[in-house]
Coordinates of C-alpha atoms in Angstrom, one line a residue:
Chain A
M219 CA 0.0 0.0 0.0
V220 CA 1.2 3.2 -0.9
V221 CA 1.0 6.2 1.7
F222 CA 0.8 9.7 0.6
P223 CA 2.8 12.3 2.1
V224 CA -0.5 14.0 4.3
A225 CA 0.3 18.2 4.7
Y226 CA -1.1 18.4 8.2
E227 CA -0.8 21.9 9.8
A228 CA -3.6 23.4 12.1
P229 CA -5.7 21.2 14.5
H230 CA -8.5 21.3 12.4
A231 CA -7.4 21.7 8.8
G232 CA -10.1 20.0 7.2
V233 CA -13.3 21.7 5.3
R234 CA -15.2 24.1 7.5
T235 CA -18.4 26.3 6.4
R236 CA -20.7 28.6 8.5
A237 CA -23.5 30.3 6.8
L238 CA -22.6 29.4 3.2
H239 CA -24.8 31.0 0.5
R240 CA -24.7 30.7 -3.4
S241 CA -27.5 31.2 -5.7
F242 CA -27.7 30.9 -9.8
G243 CA -30.0 33.7 -10.8
P244 CA -33.2 33.5 -8.5
V245 CA -32.5 29.8 -7.7
G246 CA -30.6 29.4 -4.0
A247 CA -28.7 26.4 -4.4
V248 CA -27.1 26.8 -1.4
Q249 CA -28.9 29.1 1.1
G250 CA -27.2 28.4 4.7
M251 CA -24.7 25.5 5.1
D252 CA -22.7 24.5 8.0
L253 CA -20.5 22.0 7.6
D254 CA -17.5 20.0 9.7
A255 CA -15.6 17.7 8.2
Y256 CA -12.6 16.7 10.1
P257 CA -9.2 15.1 9.4
G258 CA -8.9 11.5 9.9
Q259 CA -12.7 11.1 9.2
V260 CA -15.0 10.2 6.8
T261 CA -17.9 12.9 6.4
A262 CA -21.0 11.9 4.4
L263 CA -22.9 14.5 2.9
V264 CA -26.4 13.5 2.7
G265 CA -29.8 14.7 0.8
P266 CA -31.9 14.4 -1.7
N267 CA -31.3 15.6 -5.4
G268 CA -31.2 19.5 -5.8
A269 CA -30.3 19.7 -2.3
G270 CA -26.9 21.8 -3.4
K271 CA -24.4 19.2 -2.4
T272 CA -23.1 19.6 -5.6
T273 CA -22.8 23.4 -5.5
L274 CA -21.1 22.9 -2.0
L275 CA -18.8 20.8 -3.6
L276 CA -18.1 23.3 -6.0
I277 CA -17.5 26.1 -3.9
L278 CA -15.1 24.0 -1.8
A279 CA -13.4 22.6 -4.8
T280 CA -12.2 26.5 -6.2
L281 CA -14.7 26.7 -8.7
L282 CA -17.6 28.7 -7.7
T283 CA -17.2 31.7 -5.3
P284 CA -20.0 31.9 -2.4
D285 CA -22.4 34.9 -2.3
A286 CA -22.0 35.0 1.3
G287 CA -20.6 33.1 4.4
W288 CA -17.4 31.7 5.6
V289 CA -15.5 28.8 4.3
R290 CA -12.0 27.1 4.9
V291 CA -10.5 24.2 2.9
A292 CA -7.4 22.8 4.3
G293 CA -6.9 26.1 6.6
F294 CA -7.4 28.1 3.4
D295 CA -10.1 30.2 1.9
P296 CA -11.2 28.7 -1.7
A297 CA -12.1 32.2 -2.6
T298 CA -9.2 34.3 -1.6
A299 CA -6.5 31.7 -1.9
P300 CA -7.6 29.0 -4.5
G301 CA -4.0 28.0 -5.3
E302 CA -3.1 27.4 -1.7
V303 CA -6.6 25.0 -1.5
R304 CA -5.8 23.2 -5.0
S305 CA -2.3 22.2 -3.7
R306 CA -3.9 20.4 -0.7
M307 CA -7.2 19.2 -2.3
G308 CA -8.5 16.3 -4.5
W309 CA -11.8 16.6 -6.2
A310 CA -14.0 13.8 -7.9
P311 CA -16.6 15.9 -9.5
D312 CA -19.8 13.7 -10.2
V313 CA -19.3 14.1 -13.9
L314 CA -16.8 11.4 -15.1
G315 CA -15.0 13.5 -18.0
F316 CA -11.6 12.2 -19.3
Y317 CA -10.1 12.8 -22.7
D318 CA -10.7 9.2 -24.1
A319 CA -8.0 9.3 -26.5
L320 CA -5.3 8.8 -23.7
T321 CA -4.1 6.1 -21.9
V322 CA -4.6 5.9 -18.0
T323 CA -0.8 6.5 -17.3
E324 CA -1.1 9.4 -19.9
Y325 CA -4.0 10.7 -18.7
L326 CA -2.7 10.8 -14.7
D327 CA 0.8 11.9 -16.1
V328 CA -1.0 15.0 -17.9
M329 CA -3.1 16.1 -14.4
A330 CA 0.3 15.4 -12.4
A331 CA 1.8 18.1 -14.7
A332 CA -1.2 20.4 -14.5
H333 CA -0.1 20.2 -10.7
R334 CA 2.8 21.4 -11.5
I335 CA 4.6 18.0 -10.0
P336 CA 8.1 17.8 -11.9
P337 CA 8.9 14.8 -14.4
A338 CA 10.9 13.0 -12.4
Q339 CA 8.5 13.1 -9.3
R340 CA 5.6 12.0 -11.7
R341 CA 7.5 9.0 -12.3
Q342 CA 6.6 8.2 -8.7
A343 CA 3.2 9.9 -8.2
V344 CA 1.4 8.2 -11.1
P345 CA 1.9 4.6 -10.3
A346 CA 1.1 5.5 -6.6
A347 CA -2.2 6.9 -7.7
L348 CA -2.8 4.0 -9.8
D349 CA -2.1 1.6 -7.1
A350 CA -4.1 3.4 -4.4
A351 CA -7.2 3.4 -7.1
R352 CA -6.4 -0.2 -8.1
L353 CA -6.0 0.5 -12.1
I354 CA -2.5 -1.2 -12.3
E355 CA -3.8 -3.5 -15.0
Q356 CA -5.6 -0.7 -16.8
A357 CA -2.4 1.4 -16.6
G358 CA -2.0 1.2 -20.3
A359 CA -5.7 0.9 -21.4
R360 CA -7.3 3.8 -23.1
V361 CA -9.5 5.5 -21.2
H362 CA -12.5 5.0 -23.4
T363 CA -12.0 1.2 -22.9
L364 CA -12.9 1.5 -19.3
S365 CA -15.9 0.2 -17.3
R366 CA -17.8 2.4 -15.4
G367 CA -16.2 1.6 -12.0
Q368 CA -13.1 1.9 -13.7
K369 CA -13.8 5.4 -14.6
Q370 CA -14.9 6.2 -10.9
R371 CA -11.6 4.8 -9.7
L372 CA -9.5 6.8 -12.2
S373 CA -11.3 9.9 -11.3
L374 CA -10.3 9.3 -7.6
A375 CA -6.9 8.7 -8.9
R376 CA -7.0 11.9 -10.8
A377 CA -7.8 13.5 -7.1
L378 CA -5.3 11.7 -5.3
I379 CA -2.4 12.7 -7.7
H380 CA -1.2 15.5 -5.7
G381 CA -1.6 14.1 -2.4
P382 CA -3.7 16.0 -1.1
S383 CA -5.2 16.1 2.6
V384 CA -8.4 17.0 1.7
L385 CA -11.0 14.7 -0.7
L386 CA -14.1 15.9 -2.3
L387 CA -16.0 13.2 -3.4
D388 CA -19.2 14.0 -5.6
E389 CA -21.1 10.7 -5.7
P390 CA -18.4 8.3 -5.8
A391 CA -20.1 5.2 -5.6
A392 CA -22.6 6.1 -8.4
G393 CA -22.7 3.2 -10.7
L394 CA -20.7 1.0 -9.0
D395 CA -21.3 -2.9 -8.3
P396 CA -21.5 -4.0 -5.0
R397 CA -17.6 -5.4 -5.0
S398 CA -16.3 -2.2 -6.3
R399 CA -18.4 -0.4 -3.5
I400 CA -16.9 -2.3 -0.7
E401 CA -13.4 -1.8 -2.2
L402 CA -14.0 1.8 -2.9
H403 CA -14.7 1.9 1.1
D404 CA -12.1 0.2 1.9
L405 CA -10.1 2.8 0.0
L406 CA -11.5 5.8 1.5
R407 CA -11.5 4.5 5.0
R408 CA -7.7 3.6 4.4
L409 CA -7.2 7.5 3.2
A410 CA -8.9 8.6 6.1
A411 CA -6.8 6.5 8.5
E412 CA -3.9 8.4 6.9
G413 CA -5.0 11.3 8.4
R414 CA -7.1 12.9 5.0
T415 CA -10.5 14.7 5.4
V416 CA -12.9 12.9 3.3
L417 CA -16.3 14.2 2.3
V418 CA -18.2 12.1 0.3
S419 CA -21.9 13.2 -1.3
S420 CA -24.1 10.7 -2.0
H421 CA -27.8 9.4 -1.6
A422 CA -26.9 5.8 -1.2
L423 CA -27.3 5.4 2.2
D424 CA -26.8 2.1 3.5
D425 CA -23.9 2.3 2.0
L426 CA -22.4 5.3 4.3
E427 CA -23.4 4.0 6.9
E428 CA -20.7 1.5 7.2
L429 CA -18.4 4.0 5.5
A430 CA -18.6 7.4 7.2
D431 CA -17.8 8.5 10.7
D432 CA -20.1 11.6 10.3
V433 CA -23.2 12.5 8.6
V434 CA -24.4 15.7 7.6
F435 CA -27.9 16.1 6.3
V436 CA -28.7 18.8 3.9
D437 CA -32.1 19.4 2.2
R438 CA -33.0 22.5 -0.3
G439 CA -29.7 24.3 0.2
R440 CA -29.6 24.2 4.2
T441 CA -28.0 21.9 6.5
V442 CA -30.9 19.8 8.4
A443 CA -28.8 18.3 11.2
S444 CA -25.2 16.6 11.6
H445 CA -24.6 13.5 13.6
R446 CA -22.0 11.3 14.4
V447 CA -23.0 7.7 12.8
D448 CA -23.1 5.9 16.1
Q449 CA -25.3 8.4 17.5
L450 CA -27.8 8.9 15.2
P451 CA -31.3 9.1 16.5
A452 CA -32.3 6.1 14.7
H453 CA -30.2 4.2 17.3
L454 CA -31.8 5.8 20.2
G455 CA -35.6 6.0 19.1
P456 CA -38.4 3.6 18.3
R457 CA -37.4 1.6 15.2
A458 CA -39.0 -1.7 13.1
Y459 CA -37.0 -4.7 13.6
R460 CA -37.3 -7.6 11.0
V461 CA -37.3 -11.1 13.0
R462 CA -37.2 -14.3 10.8
T463 CA -37.6 -17.4 12.4
L464 CA -38.2 -21.3 11.8
D465 CA -41.2 -21.4 13.9
A466 CA -43.5 -18.7 13.4
E467 CA -46.1 -19.9 16.1
A468 CA -43.4 -20.2 18.9
L469 CA -42.3 -16.3 17.9
T470 CA -45.6 -15.2 17.7
R471 CA -46.4 -16.6 21.2
A472 CA -43.4 -15.0 22.8
L473 CA -44.3 -11.5 21.4
D474 CA -47.7 -11.8 22.4
E475 CA -46.5 -12.6 26.1
R476 CA -44.2 -9.8 26.0
G477 CA -46.9 -7.5 24.7
V478 CA -45.0 -6.5 21.5
S479 CA -47.2 -5.7 18.7
A480 CA -46.0 -7.4 15.3
I481 CA -46.7 -7.1 11.5
T482 CA -46.3 -10.4 9.4
A483 CA -43.7 -9.8 7.0
G484 CA -43.6 -12.8 4.8
P485 CA -44.6 -16.8 5.8
S486 CA -41.6 -16.8 8.5
A487 CA -40.8 -13.3 9.4
V488 CA -42.7 -10.5 11.4
D489 CA -41.9 -6.8 11.8
V490 CA -41.8 -5.9 15.4
Q491 CA -41.6 -1.9 16.8
V492 CA -38.7 -1.4 19.3
F493 CA -38.8 1.6 21.3
G494 CA -35.6 3.0 23.2
G495 CA -33.1 2.6 21.0
E496 CA -30.5 -0.7 20.1
Q497 CA -30.5 -1.6 24.1
N498 CA -34.0 -2.5 24.0
A499 CA -33.5 -4.6 20.9
A500 CA -30.6 -6.7 22.2
R501 CA -32.6 -7.5 25.4
L502 CA -35.7 -8.4 23.1
L503 CA -33.7 -10.9 21.1
S504 CA -31.8 -12.8 23.8
E505 CA -35.4 -13.0 25.5
L506 CA -36.7 -14.2 22.6
V507 CA -33.7 -16.9 22.4
G508 CA -34.3 -17.5 26.1
A509 CA -37.4 -18.4 25.4
G510 CA -36.3 -21.2 22.8
V511 CA -37.6 -19.3 19.6
P512 CA -35.3 -20.9 16.8
V513 CA -34.6 -16.9 15.4
T514 CA -32.9 -17.1 12.3
A515 CA -32.0 -13.5 12.0
F516 CA -33.0 -10.1 13.7
G517 CA -32.0 -6.6 12.1
P518 CA -33.5 -3.2 11.7
V519 CA -35.6 -2.7 8.5
G520 CA -33.6 -0.3 6.4
G521 CA -30.4 1.2 7.6
S522 CA -30.1 3.9 10.5
L523 CA -29.4 6.5 7.9
E524 CA -32.5 5.7 6.1
A525 CA -34.8 5.9 8.7
A526 CA -32.9 9.4 10.0
Y527 CA -32.9 10.6 6.5
L528 CA -36.6 9.8 6.0
Q529 CA -37.4 10.9 9.5
L530 CA -35.7 14.4 8.6
T531 CA -37.2 14.9 5.0
D532 CA -40.4 13.9 6.5
D533 CA -40.0 16.8 9.1
Q534 CA -39.3 19.1 6.3
A535 CA -42.1 18.0 4.5
V536 CA -44.7 18.8 7.3
R537 CA -43.1 22.0 7.9
R538 CA -43.4 22.8 4.0
Chain B
M104 CA 5.3 29.3 -19.6
N105 CA 5.5 25.8 -18.1
G106 CA 1.9 25.8 -17.6
I107 CA 0.8 27.1 -21.2
A108 CA 3.2 24.2 -22.9
T109 CA 1.4 21.6 -20.9
V110 CA -2.0 22.7 -22.0
A111 CA -0.4 23.3 -25.7
A112 CA 1.0 19.8 -25.8
L113 CA -2.1 18.2 -24.2
E114 CA -4.5 19.9 -26.4
F115 CA -2.1 18.9 -29.6
R116 CA -1.6 15.2 -28.5
L117 CA -5.6 15.1 -28.3
R118 CA -6.4 16.4 -32.0
L119 CA -3.6 14.3 -33.2
R120 CA -5.2 11.1 -31.4
T121 CA -8.6 11.7 -32.4
G122 CA -8.1 13.1 -35.9
R123 CA -7.2 11.3 -39.5
W124 CA -4.6 13.8 -40.0
R125 CA -2.6 12.2 -42.3
W126 CA -5.6 11.6 -44.7
L127 CA -6.6 15.2 -44.1
L128 CA -3.4 16.8 -44.7
A129 CA -2.8 14.7 -47.8
S130 CA -6.0 15.3 -49.6
W131 CA -5.5 19.3 -48.8
L132 CA -2.3 19.4 -50.1
I133 CA -3.7 17.2 -53.4
V134 CA -6.5 19.7 -53.9
L135 CA -4.2 22.4 -53.5
T136 CA -1.9 21.1 -56.2
V137 CA -4.5 20.6 -58.7
I138 CA -5.5 24.3 -58.1
A139 CA -1.9 25.1 -58.5
M140 CA -1.7 23.1 -61.8
L141 CA -4.9 25.0 -63.2
I142 CA -3.4 28.1 -62.6
R143 CA -0.4 27.1 -64.1
L144 CA -2.3 26.3 -67.5
S145 CA -4.0 29.6 -67.4
V146 CA -1.0 31.6 -67.9
R147 CA -1.7 33.1 -71.3
P148 CA 0.5 36.2 -72.0
T149 CA -1.0 38.3 -74.5
V150 CA -0.5 37.5 -78.0
G151 CA 3.0 38.7 -79.5
E152 CA 4.3 39.7 -75.8
E153 CA 6.7 37.5 -73.8
V154 CA 6.6 38.1 -70.3
V155 CA 9.9 36.9 -68.7
G156 CA 9.6 35.5 -64.9
Y157 CA 5.8 36.4 -64.3
T158 CA 4.3 33.0 -64.1
G159 CA 5.5 32.6 -60.7
S160 CA 3.8 35.7 -59.2
F161 CA 1.0 34.9 -60.9
M162 CA 0.4 31.4 -59.9
F163 CA 1.2 32.3 -56.0
G164 CA -1.3 35.1 -56.1
G165 CA -4.0 32.7 -56.7
L166 CA -2.8 30.0 -55.1
M167 CA -2.5 32.1 -52.1
L168 CA -6.0 33.5 -52.0
V169 CA -7.3 29.7 -52.5
V170 CA -5.3 28.7 -49.4
L171 CA -6.6 31.1 -47.3
G172 CA -10.5 30.7 -48.3
L173 CA -10.0 27.1 -47.3
A174 CA -8.0 27.9 -44.2
L175 CA -10.7 30.1 -43.0
L176 CA -13.0 27.5 -43.4
I177 CA -11.0 25.3 -41.2
A178 CA -9.6 27.5 -38.6
P179 CA -13.1 27.8 -37.1
A180 CA -13.5 24.3 -36.8
L181 CA -10.4 23.8 -34.8
A182 CA -11.5 26.3 -32.4
A183 CA -14.9 26.8 -31.8
Q184 CA -15.8 24.0 -29.5
S185 CA -12.5 24.2 -27.8
V186 CA -13.8 25.2 -24.1
N187 CA -17.3 24.6 -24.2
G188 CA -16.6 21.1 -25.5
D189 CA -14.5 20.2 -22.7
R190 CA -16.9 21.8 -20.4
E191 CA -19.8 19.4 -22.2
R192 CA -17.6 16.3 -21.3
G193 CA -16.3 17.2 -17.8
T194 CA -12.9 17.4 -18.6
L195 CA -12.4 21.5 -18.2
A196 CA -13.1 21.8 -14.3
P197 CA -10.3 18.8 -13.5
L198 CA -8.1 21.3 -15.3
Q199 CA -9.1 24.3 -13.4
I200 CA -8.2 23.1 -10.1
T201 CA -5.0 22.2 -10.7
G202 CA -1.7 24.6 -10.6
L203 CA -2.7 26.2 -14.0
T204 CA -3.8 29.5 -14.4
S205 CA -6.9 30.8 -16.7
W206 CA -4.0 32.4 -18.6
D207 CA -2.7 29.0 -19.2
L208 CA -5.6 27.6 -20.6
A209 CA -6.8 30.2 -22.6
V210 CA -3.4 30.9 -24.5
G211 CA -2.7 27.0 -24.6
K212 CA -5.8 26.4 -26.1
L213 CA -5.1 29.1 -28.7
L214 CA -1.6 27.9 -29.4
A215 CA -2.9 24.5 -30.0
S216 CA -5.5 25.5 -32.5
W217 CA -3.3 28.1 -34.1
G218 CA -0.4 25.6 -34.4
T219 CA -2.8 23.0 -36.2
A220 CA -4.0 25.3 -38.8
V221 CA 0.2 26.6 -39.4
V222 CA 0.7 22.7 -39.9
F223 CA -1.9 23.2 -42.7
L224 CA 0.0 26.4 -44.2
L225 CA 3.2 24.2 -43.8
V226 CA 2.1 21.6 -46.1
T227 CA 1.6 24.0 -48.8
A228 CA 5.2 25.0 -48.9
P229 CA 6.3 22.7 -51.8
L230 CA 3.7 24.7 -54.0
A231 CA 5.3 27.7 -53.1
L232 CA 8.7 26.7 -54.0
W233 CA 7.2 25.7 -57.3
C234 CA 5.9 28.8 -57.6
L235 CA 9.4 30.3 -56.8
L236 CA 11.4 28.2 -59.4
E237 CA 8.7 29.4 -62.1
G238 CA 10.1 33.2 -61.5
G239 CA 9.2 36.5 -60.8
L240 CA 8.4 35.7 -57.1
S241 CA 11.1 37.0 -54.3
V242 CA 11.5 35.0 -51.4
G243 CA 10.7 37.6 -49.3
R244 CA 6.8 38.2 -50.6
V245 CA 6.6 34.5 -50.6
L246 CA 7.5 35.0 -46.3
I247 CA 5.5 37.9 -45.7
V248 CA 2.3 36.4 -47.3
Y249 CA 2.8 33.3 -45.8
A250 CA 3.5 35.2 -42.3
V251 CA 0.2 37.3 -42.7
M252 CA -1.5 34.5 -43.6
A253 CA -0.8 32.7 -40.0
L254 CA -1.8 36.0 -38.3
L255 CA -4.5 36.3 -40.2
I256 CA -5.6 32.3 -39.3
G257 CA -4.6 32.9 -36.0
V258 CA -7.3 35.7 -35.5
V259 CA -9.8 33.3 -36.8
C260 CA -8.7 30.5 -33.9
A261 CA -8.7 33.4 -31.2
V262 CA -12.5 34.9 -32.0
S263 CA -13.4 31.2 -32.7
L264 CA -11.7 30.4 -28.8
G265 CA -13.6 33.3 -27.5
L266 CA -16.7 32.4 -28.6
S267 CA -16.4 28.8 -27.2
A268 CA -15.7 30.4 -24.0
W269 CA -18.4 32.7 -24.5
M270 CA -21.3 30.6 -25.3
A271 CA -22.4 27.3 -23.4
R272 CA -23.5 25.6 -26.1
T273 CA -21.0 23.9 -29.0
T274 CA -23.4 24.2 -31.8
T275 CA -24.3 27.9 -31.2
S276 CA -20.2 29.0 -30.9
S277 CA -19.4 27.1 -34.1
V278 CA -22.4 28.7 -36.2
L279 CA -21.4 32.2 -34.5
A280 CA -17.3 31.5 -35.6
Y281 CA -18.6 30.5 -39.1
L282 CA -20.9 33.6 -39.1
A283 CA -17.6 35.8 -38.0
V284 CA -15.7 34.5 -40.7
F285 CA -18.5 35.1 -43.2
T286 CA -18.7 38.7 -42.1
L287 CA -15.3 39.3 -42.5
T288 CA -15.1 38.5 -45.9
A289 CA -18.4 38.3 -47.6
G290 CA -19.8 40.8 -45.1
T291 CA -17.3 43.6 -45.3
G292 CA -17.9 43.4 -49.4
V293 CA -21.8 43.5 -49.0
L294 CA -22.0 46.1 -46.6
F295 CA -19.3 48.3 -48.9
G296 CA -21.7 48.0 -51.6
I297 CA -24.6 48.9 -49.9
L298 CA -22.7 52.2 -48.5
L299 CA -21.4 53.0 -51.4
A300 CA -24.6 53.6 -53.0
V301 CA -26.2 55.5 -49.9
T302 CA -22.9 57.7 -49.6
S303 CA -22.5 59.1 -53.2
D304 CA -22.3 62.3 -53.8
T305 CA -25.2 64.0 -56.0
V306 CA -23.4 66.4 -58.3
T307 CA -24.5 69.0 -60.5
E308 CA -22.4 70.4 -63.2
G309 CA -22.7 73.2 -65.8
T310 CA -25.0 76.3 -65.2
G311 CA -28.8 76.8 -66.5
E312 CA -30.3 74.4 -69.0
Q313 CA -26.6 72.9 -69.9
S314 CA -26.6 71.4 -66.3
Y315 CA -26.8 67.7 -65.6
T316 CA -26.9 66.1 -62.5
Y317 CA -25.2 62.3 -61.6
N318 CA -24.5 60.3 -58.6
Q319 CA -20.7 60.3 -58.0
S320 CA -19.8 57.5 -55.8
R321 CA -17.0 58.0 -52.9
P322 CA -15.5 55.3 -51.9
D323 CA -12.7 57.3 -50.3
R324 CA -15.5 58.0 -47.4
I325 CA -15.8 54.0 -46.6
W326 CA -13.0 52.1 -47.9
W327 CA -12.3 51.3 -44.5
I328 CA -15.1 48.9 -44.2
L329 CA -13.4 46.8 -46.6
A330 CA -10.1 47.1 -44.7
P331 CA -10.8 44.2 -42.2
N332 CA -11.4 41.9 -44.9
P333 CA -9.1 39.1 -44.7
F334 CA -8.4 38.7 -48.2
I335 CA -7.7 42.5 -48.9
V336 CA -5.4 42.5 -45.8
L337 CA -3.3 39.4 -47.3
A338 CA -3.3 41.1 -51.0
D339 CA -2.4 44.4 -49.5
A340 CA 0.6 43.5 -47.2
A341 CA 2.0 41.7 -49.6
P342 CA 5.4 43.6 -50.8
E343 CA 5.3 45.2 -54.4
T344 CA 6.5 42.5 -57.1
P345 CA 9.5 43.2 -58.5
T346 CA 9.9 44.9 -61.9
T347 CA 9.3 42.3 -64.7
T348 CA 11.0 42.4 -68.6
I349 CA 8.5 42.5 -70.7
R350 CA 9.3 42.0 -74.6
L351 CA 6.8 44.1 -76.7
P352 CA 5.7 42.6 -80.2
D353 CA 8.2 45.2 -82.1
G354 CA 11.1 43.6 -80.3
T355 CA 11.7 46.7 -77.8
I356 CA 12.3 45.3 -73.9
I357 CA 11.0 47.8 -71.1
Q358 CA 11.3 47.3 -67.2
A359 CA 7.7 47.6 -65.8
R360 CA 6.2 46.4 -62.4
Q361 CA 3.4 43.6 -63.0
D362 CA 0.4 43.7 -60.9
A363 CA -1.7 41.2 -62.7
D364 CA -1.6 38.9 -60.3
L365 CA -4.5 38.5 -58.1
L366 CA -2.7 39.8 -54.7
G367 CA -1.2 42.7 -57.0
A368 CA -4.3 43.2 -58.4
L369 CA -6.4 43.5 -55.0
S370 CA -3.9 45.5 -53.4
Q371 CA -4.2 48.1 -56.0
A372 CA -7.8 48.0 -56.2
A373 CA -8.3 48.6 -52.5
R374 CA -5.8 51.3 -52.4
Q375 CA -7.6 53.3 -55.3
L376 CA -10.7 53.4 -52.9
R377 CA -9.1 55.6 -50.9
Q378 CA -8.5 58.3 -53.5
P379 CA -11.1 61.3 -53.8
P380 CA -12.7 61.8 -56.7
S381 CA -10.4 64.5 -58.6
V382 CA -10.1 66.2 -62.1
F383 CA -7.2 64.8 -63.9
D384 CA -4.5 67.1 -63.9
V385 CA -1.1 65.8 -65.6
A386 CA 0.8 68.4 -64.2
E387 CA 0.0 67.8 -60.4
P388 CA -0.7 64.0 -60.2
A389 CA -2.4 63.1 -57.6
P390 CA -0.5 61.7 -54.4
E391 CA -0.1 57.8 -54.2
P392 CA -3.5 56.5 -51.8
G393 CA -1.6 54.5 -48.8
P394 CA -2.1 51.5 -48.0
V395 CA -5.2 49.8 -46.2
W396 CA -3.7 46.5 -44.7
P397 CA -2.4 48.2 -41.4
Y398 CA -5.6 49.3 -40.6
G399 CA -7.4 45.8 -41.6
L400 CA -4.7 43.9 -39.9
G401 CA -4.8 46.4 -36.8
L402 CA -8.6 45.8 -36.2
Q403 CA -8.1 42.0 -36.5
L404 CA -5.4 42.1 -33.9
V405 CA -7.7 44.0 -31.6
L406 CA -10.5 41.8 -32.0
A407 CA -8.3 38.5 -31.3
A408 CA -6.8 40.3 -28.4
G409 CA -10.7 41.1 -27.3
A410 CA -11.3 37.3 -27.5
L411 CA -8.4 36.1 -25.8
L412 CA -9.2 38.2 -23.0
L413 CA -12.9 37.0 -22.8
T414 CA -11.8 33.8 -23.1
E415 CA -9.7 34.1 -19.9
R416 CA -12.4 35.8 -18.3
R417 CA -14.7 32.9 -18.8
L418 CA -12.2 30.5 -17.7
R419 CA -11.3 32.4 -14.4
T420 CA -12.1 30.2 -11.2
P421 CA -13.6 30.3 -8.9
A422 CA -16.4 31.9 -10.7
G423 CA -18.9 34.6 -9.9
A424 CA -21.8 35.1 -12.0
L425 CA -22.1 32.6 -14.5
P426 CA -23.9 32.9 -18.1
T427 CA -27.4 31.5 -18.2
G428 CA -27.3 28.0 -19.3
Q429 CA -23.6 27.4 -18.1
R430 CA -22.6 24.9 -15.7
V431 CA -19.0 25.0 -14.3
A432 CA -18.8 21.7 -13.9

């Protein structure tokens, strides 16, 4: 594994925004976003389409100026010190655009040259980025022959080519097969473990739960909530669990004895509503097993991120 | 400087990889060779006269006007999708967040498209050599005509590039680039023709019943409309042809300036437009009208500089207000 040098300066040289605003004509794409993405952590930026995720990332990536608000990337203001930010930040956009006529190696070499990396160092930086993105086998292939998943990895390699300390990834898992997703997660976790700030936008919620340390929910240009993933409200509040069993009668009896209401969800499964967070779910499971119910599966219905997300967007819908 | 080279080298490599350049350049040279041969065959001095050293300059003049005409068609295609095409494909923004400046991108892209166009010009060098061998043509005239042509093509590249940075859609910028070329060439001619009628004087000569009235056109008021026409700039910027030796039917030999080649004729016609109407006076002939090309080329260069500035502005990031329909990435 290749470890990139990380420029680590201030205690919090990640990504910080406060009351960030940006409009396109009459359309307010970002209308007050507060965000903290810390070094060494993967932060998920979650929200529906049109919530302003991409616009926020464009501001962070020094491509758009904010209309108002305060923003720091790797300790610098992208609007006034774009050069400082660019040398410390890598961005993988939602659009996978490359020069199709070039090979993977040639493309990364051009990008490294654009970052003003001298030729001698490029000979190391390009293979390092290829290795990190698991593209060694495709090194000599023309870009247009790559699969979508490989292009996503090339986009990541491009973002990594100059060893940035902050990574901004816009929907990096879009169009990836499950195996590629797992590999992507491994890679992002590794990059975070090296001390980098990794900010990932997505609406693939279940995926992010295993990946992210922090999650920031955005909707219609605003930050709605931010949480540590292990402290999501869904972990604490009421939540549906699906129980599978070999003996449906025994399960129904056991649930009835404990006064737990259940909805049938298929021939050998029921959904139960558990209040009071994961502690109570664990207790219910041990009681069921203790009562001799042959439980084969016990787990929350939908991810906790999904639950929190639906809850939040529900709140918004009510307020609307 | 380094950044400009990076961008230009990248663009040049992409062009080389994607197009069928060998075929394109070969057919370009073949077409022009055929045209050169036809012009060569059309050289027929007046019966009885023998013009020594005239064929080369005649061939060259005709050929260069054809080359310019075709190059003006090629240049917009090389640059008119340079910026917005990259935007559409999503390849521009990743470059903008590197160490490259907006000037690196603008100038690098201009040099790449201009360089490609110059390759087309250089391919015609054997034909120019042929003209030189035919005689009546100086190396200086050839070099200057090529240099001016390269400048004119560069202007079209710069304007096309500016349009590609200005317009969100590639089709719009392409159409506008061709319209710009059309305006400079045919447009100036049409406008001149119309305004010539509008600006003509009504002159009344004589008195009483003997008087008569007629319209006198005043091209000296509007000659500058034709000045930016690339064909006129090229023709007028070419240095004068050397004097040639002409043997008249009675056997006498005279030295005379031969401006009968197309470039020379066009140049003379353009300069004559600057001449105000005057009564012919043998004792005091009107002064020779001055050249037209400095005005035309000057205007073209100003246009190109403006287009390059516009390109740089549109490539600047972080971007403030965006034109409607344009995405940063």
